[in-house]
CSV table of C-alpha atoms and ligand atoms in Angstrom, one decimal:
chain,number,residue,atom,x,y,z
A,1,UNK,CA,111.2,131.7,78.9
A,2,UNK,CA,109.0,133.6,79.2
A,3,UNK,CA,106.9,133.3,83.3
A,4,UNK,CA,104.3,135.0,84.9
A,5,UNK,CA,105.6,136.7,87.1
A,6,UNK,CA,105.0,137.1,90.8
A,7,UNK,CA,103.8,133.1,91.4
A,8,UNK,CA,104.6,130.7,92.1
A,9,UNK,CA,106.4,127.9,89.5
A,10,UNK,CA,104.8,124.4,89.3
A,11,UNK,CA,106.6,122.8,86.9
A,12,UNK,CA,106.0,119.1,86.1
A,13,UNK,CA,107.9,116.5,83.8
A,14,UNK,CA,106.0,114.0,82.3
A,15,UNK,CA,102.7,113.9,81.5
A,16,UNK,CA,101.6,110.5,82.0
A,17,UNK,CA,98.9,109.1,84.8
A,18,UNK,CA,101.2,111.0,88.0
A,19,UNK,CA,101.5,114.4,86.4
A,20,UNK,CA,98.2,114.9,84.5
A,21,UNK,CA,97.3,114.4,88.1
A,22,UNK,CA,99.4,117.1,89.0
A,23,UNK,CA,98.2,119.1,87.2
A,24,UNK,CA,94.5,118.7,87.9
A,25,UNK,CA,94.9,118.9,91.7
A,26,UNK,CA,96.1,121.9,91.0
A,27,UNK,CA,93.5,124.0,88.9
A,28,UNK,CA,92.3,125.8,91.5
A,29,UNK,CA,95.0,127.0,93.1
A,30,UNK,CA,97.1,130.3,92.8
A,31,UNK,CA,100.7,128.8,90.5
A,32,UNK,CA,101.8,128.8,87.7
A,33,UNK,CA,101.5,125.1,86.4
A,34,UNK,CA,103.9,124.1,83.3
A,35,UNK,CA,103.7,120.4,82.2
A,36,UNK,CA,106.6,119.7,79.5
A,37,UNK,CA,106.7,116.2,78.1
A,38,UNK,CA,108.5,114.9,75.0
A,39,UNK,CA,105.1,113.9,73.1
A,40,UNK,CA,102.2,115.6,72.4
A,41,UNK,CA,99.8,113.3,74.1
A,42,UNK,CA,98.7,111.9,76.7
A,43,UNK,CA,99.4,107.9,76.4
A,44,UNK,CA,96.6,105.3,77.6
A,45,UNK,CA,99.6,102.8,78.1
A,46,UNK,CA,96.7,99.8,79.2
A,47,UNK,CA,95.2,99.5,75.7
A,48,UNK,CA,98.6,99.7,74.0
A,49,UNK,CA,98.6,96.3,73.0
A,50,UNK,CA,94.9,96.7,71.8
A,51,UNK,CA,96.9,98.9,69.6
A,52,UNK,CA,99.8,96.9,68.1
A,53,UNK,CA,97.5,93.9,67.3
A,54,UNK,CA,95.3,96.1,65.7
A,55,UNK,CA,92.3,96.4,67.2
A,56,UNK,CA,92.3,100.0,67.9
A,57,UNK,CA,93.9,102.8,66.1
A,58,UNK,CA,96.5,105.2,67.7
A,59,UNK,CA,94.7,108.5,68.1
A,60,UNK,CA,91.3,105.8,70.3
A,61,UNK,CA,94.3,105.7,73.2
A,62,UNK,CA,95.9,109.0,73.0
A,63,UNK,CA,95.1,112.6,73.4
A,64,UNK,CA,96.6,116.2,73.0
A,65,UNK,CA,97.8,117.0,76.1
A,66,UNK,CA,97.1,121.1,75.7
A,67,UNK,CA,93.6,119.6,74.3
A,68,UNK,CA,93.0,117.7,77.9
A,69,UNK,CA,94.5,120.9,79.5
A,70,UNK,CA,92.4,123.5,77.0
A,71,UNK,CA,90.7,125.0,80.3
A,72,UNK,CA,92.9,125.0,82.9
A,73,UNK,CA,93.7,128.7,82.0
A,74,UNK,CA,96.7,128.1,85.1
A,75,UNK,CA,98.5,125.7,82.9
A,76,UNK,CA,100.6,125.6,80.1
A,77,UNK,CA,102.2,122.8,78.3
A,78,UNK,CA,105.7,122.3,76.6
A,79,UNK,CA,106.6,119.4,74.5
A,80,UNK,CA,110.2,119.3,75.5
A,81,UNK,CA,112.5,116.6,75.7
A,82,UNK,CA,114.4,117.2,79.2
A,83,UNK,CA,117.5,116.3,79.7
A,84,UNK,CA,118.3,117.4,83.3
A,85,UNK,CA,117.5,119.6,86.5
A,86,UNK,CA,119.8,121.8,87.7
A,87,UNK,CA,119.1,121.8,91.4
A,88,UNK,CA,121.1,124.6,92.4
A,89,UNK,CA,119.8,126.9,90.3
A,90,UNK,CA,116.6,125.5,90.2
A,91,UNK,CA,115.4,125.4,86.6
A,92,UNK,CA,114.8,121.7,83.9
A,93,UNK,CA,117.2,121.6,81.2
A,94,UNK,CA,116.0,121.0,77.7
A,95,UNK,CA,118.7,120.7,76.3
A,96,UNK,CA,119.0,124.9,75.3
A,97,UNK,CA,115.6,125.8,77.1
A,98,UNK,CA,115.6,126.2,80.7
A,99,UNK,CA,112.0,126.3,82.2
A,100,UNK,CA,112.2,127.7,86.0
A,101,UNK,CA,110.5,126.3,89.1
A,102,UNK,CA,109.8,126.5,93.0
A,103,UNK,CA,108.1,123.3,92.8
A,104,UNK,CA,109.2,120.1,90.7
A,105,UNK,CA,107.4,117.0,90.4
A,106,UNK,CA,109.2,113.8,88.6
A,107,UNK,CA,106.4,112.3,86.9
A,108,UNK,CA,108.5,110.3,84.2
A,109,UNK,CA,107.3,106.8,83.8
A,110,UNK,CA,109.7,104.0,83.0
A,111,UNK,CA,111.0,102.5,80.0
A,112,UNK,CA,112.1,99.1,78.7
A,113,UNK,CA,114.6,97.3,80.5
A,114,UNK,CA,116.6,94.5,79.1
A,115,UNK,CA,118.8,93.3,82.1
A,116,UNK,CA,122.1,94.5,80.8
A,117,UNK,CA,121.1,93.6,77.4
A,118,UNK,CA,120.1,96.9,75.4
A,119,UNK,CA,121.2,95.8,72.1
A,120,UNK,CA,118.4,93.6,72.4
A,121,UNK,CA,115.9,95.7,71.7
A,122,UNK,CA,116.0,96.2,68.2
A,123,UNK,CA,114.8,92.3,67.8
A,124,UNK,CA,112.8,92.5,70.6
A,125,UNK,CA,110.8,95.6,70.9
A,126,UNK,CA,108.5,96.7,73.8
A,127,UNK,CA,105.3,98.3,74.2
A,128,UNK,CA,105.4,101.6,76.3
A,129,UNK,CA,104.8,104.1,73.8
A,130,UNK,CA,102.2,104.8,70.7
A,131,UNK,CA,105.3,104.5,68.2
A,132,UNK,CA,106.5,100.6,70.1
A,133,UNK,CA,102.7,99.8,69.4
A,134,UNK,CA,102.5,101.1,65.8
A,135,UNK,CA,106.4,99.2,65.3
A,136,UNK,CA,105.4,96.3,66.7
A,137,UNK,CA,101.7,96.3,64.2
A,138,UNK,CA,103.7,96.7,61.7
A,139,UNK,CA,106.2,93.9,62.0
A,140,UNK,CA,103.0,91.2,63.3
A,141,UNK,CA,101.0,92.2,60.1
A,142,UNK,CA,104.3,92.0,58.0
A,143,UNK,CA,104.8,88.7,58.8
A,144,UNK,CA,102.5,87.1,57.9
A,145,UNK,CA,102.7,89.2,54.7
A,146,UNK,CA,105.4,88.1,53.9
A,147,UNK,CA,105.1,84.0,54.8
A,148,UNK,CA,102.5,84.4,51.7
A,149,UNK,CA,105.4,85.2,49.3
A,150,UNK,CA,107.8,82.4,50.7
A,151,UNK,CA,108.6,79.1,49.1
A,152,UNK,CA,110.4,77.3,51.9
A,153,UNK,CA,108.6,76.0,54.5
A,154,UNK,CA,111.2,75.9,56.9
A,155,UNK,CA,111.1,80.0,56.5
A,156,UNK,CA,107.4,80.4,56.2
A,157,UNK,CA,107.7,78.8,59.5
A,158,UNK,CA,110.2,81.0,60.6
A,159,UNK,CA,107.8,84.2,59.9
A,160,UNK,CA,104.7,83.0,61.3
A,161,UNK,CA,106.3,82.4,64.5
A,162,UNK,CA,105.8,84.6,67.9
A,163,UNK,CA,107.3,85.0,70.7
A,164,UNK,CA,106.1,87.1,73.5
A,165,UNK,CA,108.7,87.5,76.3
A,166,UNK,CA,107.3,88.0,80.0
A,167,UNK,CA,103.9,86.5,81.6
A,168,UNK,CA,103.2,89.5,83.6
A,169,UNK,CA,99.5,91.0,82.3
A,170,UNK,CA,101.3,93.0,79.1
A,171,UNK,CA,102.9,89.4,77.6
A,172,UNK,CA,99.3,87.8,78.8
A,173,UNK,CA,97.1,90.5,76.6
A,174,UNK,CA,99.6,90.0,73.8
A,175,UNK,CA,99.7,87.0,73.5
A,176,UNK,CA,96.3,86.3,73.5
A,177,UNK,CA,95.6,88.9,70.9
A,178,UNK,CA,97.8,87.6,68.6
A,179,UNK,CA,96.4,84.0,69.1
A,180,UNK,CA,93.3,86.2,68.1
A,181,UNK,CA,94.4,87.5,64.8
A,182,UNK,CA,96.0,84.7,63.6
A,183,UNK,CA,92.6,82.5,64.8
A,184,UNK,CA,90.5,84.3,63.6
A,185,UNK,CA,90.8,88.0,61.9
A,186,UNK,CA,93.4,86.3,59.0
A,187,UNK,CA,91.8,83.1,58.8
A,188,UNK,CA,90.5,83.8,55.3
A,189,UNK,CA,92.3,86.8,54.7
A,190,UNK,CA,95.8,84.8,52.7
A,191,UNK,CA,95.6,82.6,49.7
A,192,UNK,CA,99.3,80.6,49.9
A,193,UNK,CA,99.4,80.3,53.9
A,194,UNK,CA,97.1,79.0,57.0
A,195,UNK,CA,97.1,82.0,59.8
A,196,UNK,CA,95.9,80.1,62.0
A,197,UNK,CA,99.3,77.4,61.5
A,198,UNK,CA,101.2,80.5,63.2
A,199,UNK,CA,103.1,79.4,66.6
A,200,UNK,CA,102.4,82.1,69.8
A,201,UNK,CA,105.0,80.9,72.2
A,202,UNK,CA,104.4,82.3,75.3
A,203,UNK,CA,108.1,82.6,77.5
A,204,UNK,CA,108.1,83.5,81.3
A,205,UNK,CA,111.6,82.9,83.3
A,206,UNK,CA,109.8,82.0,86.8
A,207,UNK,CA,107.2,79.0,87.6
A,208,UNK,CA,104.2,80.4,86.0
A,209,UNK,CA,102.4,83.4,83.8
A,210,UNK,CA,100.5,85.9,86.2
A,211,UNK,CA,103.6,85.7,89.3
A,212,UNK,CA,101.1,88.6,91.3
A,213,UNK,CA,97.9,87.1,90.8
A,214,UNK,CA,96.5,84.2,93.1
A,215,UNK,CA,97.7,80.8,91.9
A,216,UNK,CA,94.3,79.8,90.6
A,217,UNK,CA,94.2,82.9,88.3
A,218,UNK,CA,97.8,82.1,86.6
A,219,UNK,CA,96.6,78.6,85.9
A,220,UNK,CA,93.6,79.9,84.4
A,221,UNK,CA,95.1,82.4,82.4
A,222,UNK,CA,97.2,79.5,81.3
A,223,UNK,CA,94.5,77.1,80.7
A,224,UNK,CA,92.7,80.3,78.6
A,225,UNK,CA,95.6,80.9,76.3
A,226,UNK,CA,96.7,77.5,76.0
A,227,UNK,CA,92.9,76.8,74.5
A,228,UNK,CA,93.7,79.7,71.5
A,229,UNK,CA,96.6,78.4,70.5
A,230,UNK,CA,99.5,79.9,72.8
A,231,UNK,CA,102.1,77.6,73.3
A,232,UNK,CA,103.4,78.9,77.0
A,233,UNK,CA,106.9,78.1,78.6
A,234,UNK,CA,107.6,78.3,82.1
A,235,UNK,CA,111.1,78.2,83.6
A,236,UNK,CA,112.5,79.0,80.2
A,237,UNK,CA,115.1,82.0,81.0
A,238,UNK,CA,115.8,84.5,77.8
A,239,UNK,CA,119.5,84.6,77.2
A,240,UNK,CA,119.6,86.1,74.1
A,241,UNK,CA,117.0,87.7,71.3
A,242,UNK,CA,117.9,87.7,67.7
A,243,UNK,CA,116.8,89.2,64.3
A,244,UNK,CA,116.2,85.2,63.5
A,245,UNK,CA,115.0,84.3,67.2
A,246,UNK,CA,115.2,83.8,70.7
A,247,UNK,CA,117.7,81.9,72.8
A,248,UNK,CA,116.5,80.3,75.9
A,249,UNK,CA,118.3,78.6,78.5
A,250,UNK,CA,117.0,75.1,77.9
A,251,UNK,CA,116.8,75.7,73.9
A,252,UNK,CA,115.9,78.0,71.0
A,253,UNK,CA,113.5,79.2,69.0
A,254,UNK,CA,113.4,80.5,65.2
A,255,UNK,CA,110.6,83.4,64.8
A,256,UNK,CA,110.9,86.5,62.6
A,257,UNK,CA,108.7,88.6,65.6
A,258,UNK,CA,109.9,88.8,69.4
A,259,UNK,CA,107.5,91.2,71.8
A,260,UNK,CA,109.6,92.6,74.9
A,261,UNK,CA,107.4,92.7,77.8
A,262,UNK,CA,109.5,91.5,80.7
A,263,UNK,CA,110.8,94.2,82.4
A,264,UNK,CA,111.3,97.4,82.9
A,265,UNK,CA,113.4,100.7,84.5
A,266,UNK,CA,112.9,104.1,85.7
A,267,UNK,CA,113.4,106.8,83.3
A,268,UNK,CA,116.7,108.7,84.5
A,269,UNK,CA,115.4,111.3,86.7
A,270,UNK,CA,117.4,110.4,89.7
A,271,UNK,CA,120.7,111.2,88.0
A,272,UNK,CA,119.2,114.2,86.8
A,273,UNK,CA,118.8,115.2,91.0
A,274,UNK,CA,121.5,113.9,92.0
A,275,UNK,CA,118.6,111.1,94.1
A,276,UNK,CA,119.7,108.4,95.4
A,277,UNK,CA,117.9,105.7,93.6
A,278,UNK,CA,116.6,101.8,94.0
A,279,UNK,CA,118.2,99.0,91.6
A,280,UNK,CA,115.1,99.5,88.7
A,281,UNK,CA,116.4,103.4,89.1
A,282,UNK,CA,113.6,104.7,91.0
A,283,UNK,CA,113.7,107.8,93.2
A,284,UNK,CA,113.5,106.7,97.2
A,285,UNK,CA,111.1,109.5,98.1
A,286,UNK,CA,110.0,110.3,101.4
A,287,UNK,CA,106.4,110.1,103.0
A,288,UNK,CA,105.3,112.8,101.4
A,289,UNK,CA,106.8,111.8,97.9
A,290,UNK,CA,109.0,114.4,98.4
A,291,UNK,CA,113.1,113.7,97.8
A,292,UNK,CA,115.8,114.1,100.7
A,293,UNK,CA,116.5,117.1,101.4
A,294,UNK,CA,115.2,118.4,98.7
A,295,UNK,CA,111.5,119.7,99.7
A,296,UNK,CA,110.5,121.6,96.8
A,297,UNK,CA,110.8,118.5,94.5
A,298,UNK,CA,108.7,115.3,94.6
A,299,UNK,CA,108.8,112.5,92.8
A,300,UNK,CA,105.7,110.5,92.1
A,301,UNK,CA,104.3,107.1,90.1
A,302,UNK,CA,106.6,104.7,87.7
A,303,UNK,CA,110.2,106.7,88.8
A,304,UNK,CA,108.9,106.7,92.5
A,305,UNK,CA,109.0,104.1,95.3
A,306,UNK,CA,108.7,104.8,99.2
A,307,UNK,CA,112.3,105.1,100.8
A,308,UNK,CA,111.0,103.2,103.9
A,309,UNK,CA,111.6,99.6,103.7
A,310,UNK,CA,109.2,99.0,105.9
A,311,UNK,CA,106.5,100.7,103.9
A,312,UNK,CA,104.4,98.3,102.0
A,313,UNK,CA,105.0,98.3,98.2
A,314,UNK,CA,102.9,100.3,95.9
A,315,UNK,CA,102.6,98.6,92.6
A,316,UNK,CA,104.2,100.0,89.4
A,317,UNK,CA,100.2,100.5,87.5
A,318,UNK,CA,97.8,103.9,86.5
A,319,UNK,CA,95.7,104.2,89.4
A,320,UNK,CA,98.6,103.9,92.1
A,321,UNK,CA,100.5,106.7,89.9
A,322,UNK,CA,97.2,109.0,89.4
A,323,UNK,CA,96.6,108.8,93.7
A,324,UNK,CA,100.6,110.0,94.1
A,325,UNK,CA,99.6,112.6,91.7
A,326,UNK,CA,96.4,114.0,93.8
A,327,UNK,CA,98.5,114.0,96.9
A,328,UNK,CA,101.3,115.8,95.7
A,329,UNK,CA,99.5,118.6,93.9
A,330,UNK,CA,96.9,119.5,97.2
A,331,UNK,CA,100.7,119.1,99.2
A,332,UNK,CA,101.6,122.1,97.0
A,333,UNK,CA,98.8,124.1,96.7
A,334,UNK,CA,98.6,123.7,100.9
A,335,UNK,CA,101.7,124.6,100.6
A,336,UNK,CA,101.5,127.7,98.3
A,337,UNK,CA,98.3,128.8,100.4
A,338,UNK,CA,100.8,128.9,103.5
A,339,UNK,CA,98.8,125.9,105.1
A,340,UNK,CA,100.3,122.3,106.0
A,341,UNK,CA,99.4,118.7,105.2
A,342,UNK,CA,100.9,116.3,108.2
A,343,UNK,CA,99.3,112.8,107.0
A,344,UNK,CA,101.8,110.9,104.2
A,345,UNK,CA,100.9,109.0,101.3
A,346,UNK,CA,98.9,106.1,101.6
A,347,UNK,CA,98.5,103.8,98.9
A,348,UNK,CA,94.4,102.1,98.1
A,349,UNK,CA,94.7,99.0,96.1
A,350,UNK,CA,91.7,98.4,94.3
A,351,UNK,CA,92.3,95.5,92.0
A,352,UNK,CA,94.3,93.4,89.8
A,353,UNK,CA,93.2,92.7,85.8
A,354,UNK,CA,94.5,91.0,83.5
A,355,UNK,CA,92.2,89.7,79.7
A,356,UNK,CA,93.0,86.7,78.1
A,357,UNK,CA,91.7,87.0,74.4
A,358,UNK,CA,88.0,88.8,73.3
A,359,UNK,CA,85.7,87.3,75.7
A,360,UNK,CA,88.0,86.4,79.3
A,361,UNK,CA,89.8,88.1,81.7
A,362,UNK,CA,91.0,87.4,85.1
A,363,UNK,CA,90.4,89.7,88.5
A,364,UNK,CA,91.5,90.2,92.1
A,365,UNK,CA,89.8,92.7,94.1
A,366,UNK,CA,90.8,91.8,97.5
A,367,UNK,CA,89.0,88.3,98.5
A,368,UNK,CA,86.3,88.2,95.3
A,369,UNK,CA,88.4,86.6,92.4
A,370,UNK,CA,86.9,86.4,89.0
A,371,UNK,CA,87.5,84.7,85.2
A,372,UNK,CA,86.3,83.8,82.1
A,373,UNK,CA,82.8,86.3,80.5
A,374,UNK,CA,82.6,88.6,83.6
A,375,UNK,CA,85.5,89.1,84.3
A,376,UNK,CA,85.9,90.5,81.0
A,377,UNK,CA,82.9,92.9,81.6
A,378,UNK,CA,84.3,93.8,84.4
A,379,UNK,CA,87.7,94.3,82.7
A,380,UNK,CA,86.2,96.5,79.6
A,381,UNK,CA,84.3,98.7,82.0
A,382,UNK,CA,87.0,99.5,84.0
A,383,UNK,CA,88.8,100.6,80.8
A,384,UNK,CA,86.7,102.8,79.6
A,385,UNK,CA,85.6,104.0,82.4
A,386,UNK,CA,89.1,105.5,83.0
A,387,UNK,CA,89.5,106.9,79.2
A,388,UNK,CA,89.3,110.5,79.1
A,389,UNK,CA,87.4,112.5,76.7
A,390,UNK,CA,83.6,111.0,76.1
A,391,UNK,CA,84.4,110.6,72.5
A,392,UNK,CA,87.2,108.3,73.1
A,393,UNK,CA,85.0,106.0,75.9
A,394,UNK,CA,81.9,105.8,72.3
A,395,UNK,CA,85.0,105.0,70.1
A,396,UNK,CA,86.8,102.3,71.9
A,397,UNK,CA,83.7,100.8,73.1
A,398,UNK,CA,82.0,100.5,69.6
A,399,UNK,CA,85.7,99.4,68.2
A,400,UNK,CA,85.4,96.8,70.8
A,401,UNK,CA,81.9,96.0,70.2
A,402,UNK,CA,82.5,95.2,66.6
A,403,UNK,CA,85.4,93.5,66.9
A,404,UNK,CA,83.7,90.3,68.3
A,405,UNK,CA,80.8,90.5,66.8
A,406,UNK,CA,82.5,90.0,63.8
A,407,UNK,CA,86.3,89.4,64.7
A,408,UNK,CA,87.8,92.2,62.6
A,409,UNK,CA,90.5,94.5,63.5
A,410,UNK,CA,89.2,97.5,62.0
A,411,UNK,CA,93.3,99.4,61.9
A,412,UNK,CA,95.0,96.7,60.2
A,413,UNK,CA,97.5,99.1,58.3
A,414,UNK,CA,100.6,98.7,57.5
A,415,UNK,CA,103.0,101.8,58.2
A,416,UNK,CA,106.2,102.8,57.6
A,417,UNK,CA,109.0,102.6,60.1
B,501,FAD,C1,102.1,97.9,77.9
B,501,FAD,C2,101.5,97.9,79.1
B,501,FAD,C3,100.3,98.0,80.0
B,501,FAD,C4,100.2,98.2,80.9
B,501,FAD,N1,98.7,97.9,81.9
B,501,FAD,C5,98.4,98.6,82.8
B,501,FAD,C6,97.3,98.4,83.2
B,501,FAD,O1,96.6,97.0,82.5
B,501,FAD,N2,96.6,98.0,84.5
B,501,FAD,C7,97.1,99.7,85.2
B,501,FAD,O2,96.9,100.1,85.9
B,501,FAD,N3,98.5,100.0,84.9
B,501,FAD,C8,99.4,99.3,83.1
B,501,FAD,N4,100.4,99.7,82.9
B,501,FAD,C9,101.6,100.7,83.8
B,501,FAD,C10,100.9,101.9,84.1
B,501,FAD,O3,100.5,102.3,82.1
B,501,FAD,C11,102.2,102.5,84.6
B,501,FAD,O4,102.0,102.0,85.6
B,501,FAD,C12,101.4,104.5,84.9
B,501,FAD,O5,101.2,104.7,83.5
B,501,FAD,C13,102.5,105.5,85.4
B,501,FAD,O6,102.4,106.8,85.5
B,501,FAD,P1,103.4,107.8,85.5
B,501,FAD,O7,102.6,108.9,85.1
B,501,FAD,O8,104.6,106.9,86.4
B,501,FAD,O9,104.1,107.5,84.6
B,501,FAD,P2,104.0,107.3,83.0
B,501,FAD,O10,102.6,107.3,82.5
B,501,FAD,O11,104.4,106.5,81.5
B,501,FAD,O12,104.1,108.9,81.8
B,501,FAD,C14,105.6,109.5,81.6
B,501,FAD,C15,105.2,110.9,81.2
B,501,FAD,O13,106.7,111.0,80.7
B,501,FAD,C16,107.0,111.6,79.4
B,501,FAD,N5,108.7,111.3,79.7
B,501,FAD,C17,109.5,110.3,80.3
B,501,FAD,N6,111.0,111.1,79.9
B,501,FAD,C18,110.8,112.1,80.0
B,501,FAD,C19,111.8,113.6,78.8
B,501,FAD,N7,112.7,113.2,79.6
B,501,FAD,N8,111.5,114.1,78.8
B,501,FAD,C20,109.9,114.5,78.7
B,501,FAD,N9,108.7,113.9,78.7
B,501,FAD,C21,109.6,112.2,79.2
B,501,FAD,C22,106.5,110.3,78.9
B,501,FAD,O14,106.6,111.0,77.7
B,501,FAD,C23,105.3,110.2,79.0
B,501,FAD,O15,104.3,110.9,78.8
B,501,FAD,C24,101.1,98.9,81.6
B,501,FAD,C25,102.1,99.9,80.9
B,501,FAD,C26,102.3,99.4,79.9
B,501,FAD,C27,103.5,99.9,79.0
């Protein structure tokens, strides 16, 4: 591929939260930045569940990478699926295309983990990309449509049963949003079925939902969900996901729609470079986020973990990926300028948030714990603040306000798979 001659080549794989931050931190550095992604857009993953439940449309939470970087003259975008890295030749491989690098940043994020049961994916799609969200939306809306035309009451009940596997923030948010669709949005739209009869089950293997939050907030979230009509099943390990339902260690639930929100594993970037990885596949990096023995390669975000077992764990969340991206961008810029950054990466944790339906959220910031309406406002403002582009902030705020006031969800379109 053509490259600008003479200047160091910084190649970033992955235009997620971490990768975009590296590119932006290198905006003024005398390097050529190439950012490679398999998608043409950057996705705001925290709001994927709103696309999956028809509150927002895909373009509200995804922006073309080219358009975000259009004013950054030293950056170019390559849409390609990276398949490997030749560390000896220092090239990134994307099928037959080779992209040379002097500095390489691996920011390829994570993907669903079915704990060794990849065959469950068909029956239980997860939520990681815009495509996933559209597929989940399609399945949820189709289930109501099919139930409307079915005569057999048992089959109708099965079609109107929705199981969400995993009681972390995504599972809690999905369960609350589906309950809202069934209870409010669709309640007057059908003639033969009553959407309010839908059964929504949130299944969690551990003893409580939102296990990383303080127990008080977990209890609050569970009670709020139950008030919305969601059945919360804790201590319920899933042993099989099938087309006709979910098998638990303590029972079976017949259903048509299963949504997987139970686990993630890192992208295969560690294999590309032959680096040591932890059990989740994350590359073990040194204190400057460099790959040990390869000072020109960095790994950040969901695809990296600090190698030092004594280091405080860094959560797999957007602010962590952004902080790592900014740090590595500055480090590369300093190295190119001939100076040396000696400080190590230090993660700063700001807050934990999860929304529970349309007017409730749980928030923890240090010793401050917020619930209910106040928490929901805090959650909404935090998400709108992080959205890229004034237009998107405006559109998202407007859509939220509209669906809040009217209970309607504007993006209720069933698309082909
Ligand atoms: C449904 C959901 C809800 C979430 N909610 C929250 C939340 O409320 N708050 C929060 O802070 N965090 C949340 N997260 C987590 C947060 O989104 C991640 O921690 C963050 O996106 C990690 O950033 P990253 O840069 O490491 O990876 P990502 O943002 O995942 O970006 C990785 C990029 O790499 C690209 N890529 C991957 N493999 C290849 C390849 N082989 N070739 C080319 N490109 C490739 C992908 O297309 C993607 O654009 C949520 C995640 C999900 C899935």
